[in-house]
């Protein structure tokens, strides 16, 4: 041991310590380990369309009739009786008990196609199978439900939806095996057809989402975010950080707290979503298209709703530019408003018009936690005073979309 301790330092520095130990002990002594390098591994960037497992294009239940891919087209060819051609495409599925009281016919739509009157939902006792007006059956003493096994002419409805949208779906047209919501209200097939047309996948609440990693940003220039000076001036950016007029693409300016920069890949997906919503307004709601974009760069100025997981409030932001990184840049106030701390977590982005047209609380699962990760409320304006506590007056903060100045007190 004394000889081992007396080993000269230069011998250790030359890596000859193991050689000396083998000579001293007279046995073979190998190196304990190779050279180790310690590093900190961060979370990888992410920007991708959120897809359910398996992917879904329409929240319409078809049981097991669509095969492994839950193909609605395959289910529309189902024969309950192969010898009777009248049974083709007529399937028995568990959906809402929606009836037209005027025509006394089953109709899963909110309004009757024949008389245009609003349909009503009937409550049924699952034991005695009788219609009840109250939530509890007076005879069986059990809770009634608003859904049940109903015969649905899928082939007829699919053909009518194709004629309405002027589009024939390509296989597989992906539905779901069953609804998880309380009343099991199915989504109209026309919406799923248009998602199939634009190759989009939906989430369980009816919206189309893009998951993107958060990254904080307070200042930028036109060259960095790939936006023209003229367009930035239209959005309210007229001066740089020194108060000089914004004329050069290299001038640095301060971001409004609700402005965001999205990835180039997400811009392509949002462009497809904008075309989907325009088709929805045109063919389903019989009104003029809203976006009318011809290229992804036209998304500058549009509103995007950010939603963090396990929350129920979406925060509105405005797109002002694009980045080649797989993150979306936003002001720390905007990220904090989503209850995030900008440490690399991913939040969902939803195009505002898609959310307004397609989100429904009736689609959400009835199980515990079904209301989480759903935009039940929208926050259109972020107020810095609601996010931080300031004891002393400081400089004004730029908020809003047009350079509104609000004094912190």
mmCIF file of C-alpha atoms in Angstrom, residues 235 237 255-259 316-318 320 380-384 397-406:
data_model
loop_
_atom_site.group_PDB
_atom_site.id
_atom_site.type_symbol
_atom_site.label_atom_id
_atom_site.label_comp_id
_atom_site.label_asym_id
_atom_site.label_seq_id
_atom_site.Cartn_x
_atom_site.Cartn_y
_atom_site.Cartn_z
ATOM 1 C CA UNK A 235 -50.091 44.145 -37.984
ATOM 2 C CA UNK A 237 -45.285 46.976 -35.965
ATOM 3 C CA UNK A 255 -43.255 41.353 -29.975
ATOM 4 C CA UNK A 256 -46.804 41.994 -28.909
ATOM 5 C CA UNK A 257 -47.431 39.484 -26.155
ATOM 6 C CA UNK A 258 -50.030 37.484 -28.098
ATOM 7 C CA UNK A 259 -48.092 37.188 -31.352
ATOM 8 C CA UNK A 316 -55.785 33.086 -28.558
ATOM 9 C CA UNK A 317 -52.593 34.088 -30.382
ATOM 10 C CA UNK A 318 -51.855 35.720 -33.725
ATOM 11 C CA UNK A 320 -46.914 36.899 -37.524
ATOM 12 C CA UNK A 380 -59.086 36.295 -26.201
ATOM 13 C CA UNK A 381 -56.868 38.826 -24.356
ATOM 14 C CA UNK A 382 -53.909 38.176 -22.059
ATOM 15 C CA UNK A 383 -53.451 40.706 -19.268
ATOM 16 C CA UNK A 384 -49.936 40.725 -17.781
ATOM 17 C CA UNK A 397 -45.995 46.588 -21.720
ATOM 18 C CA UNK A 398 -47.263 46.175 -25.254
ATOM 19 C CA UNK A 399 -50.311 43.954 -25.326
ATOM 20 C CA UNK A 400 -53.039 43.067 -27.761
ATOM 21 C CA UNK A 401 -52.842 43.099 -31.539
ATOM 22 C CA UNK A 402 -52.470 46.765 -32.443
ATOM 23 C CA UNK A 403 -49.913 48.147 -30.008
ATOM 24 C CA UNK A 404 -52.233 49.011 -27.115
ATOM 25 C CA UNK A 405 -50.222 50.343 -24.214
ATOM 26 C CA UNK A 406 -51.268 49.451 -20.664
#
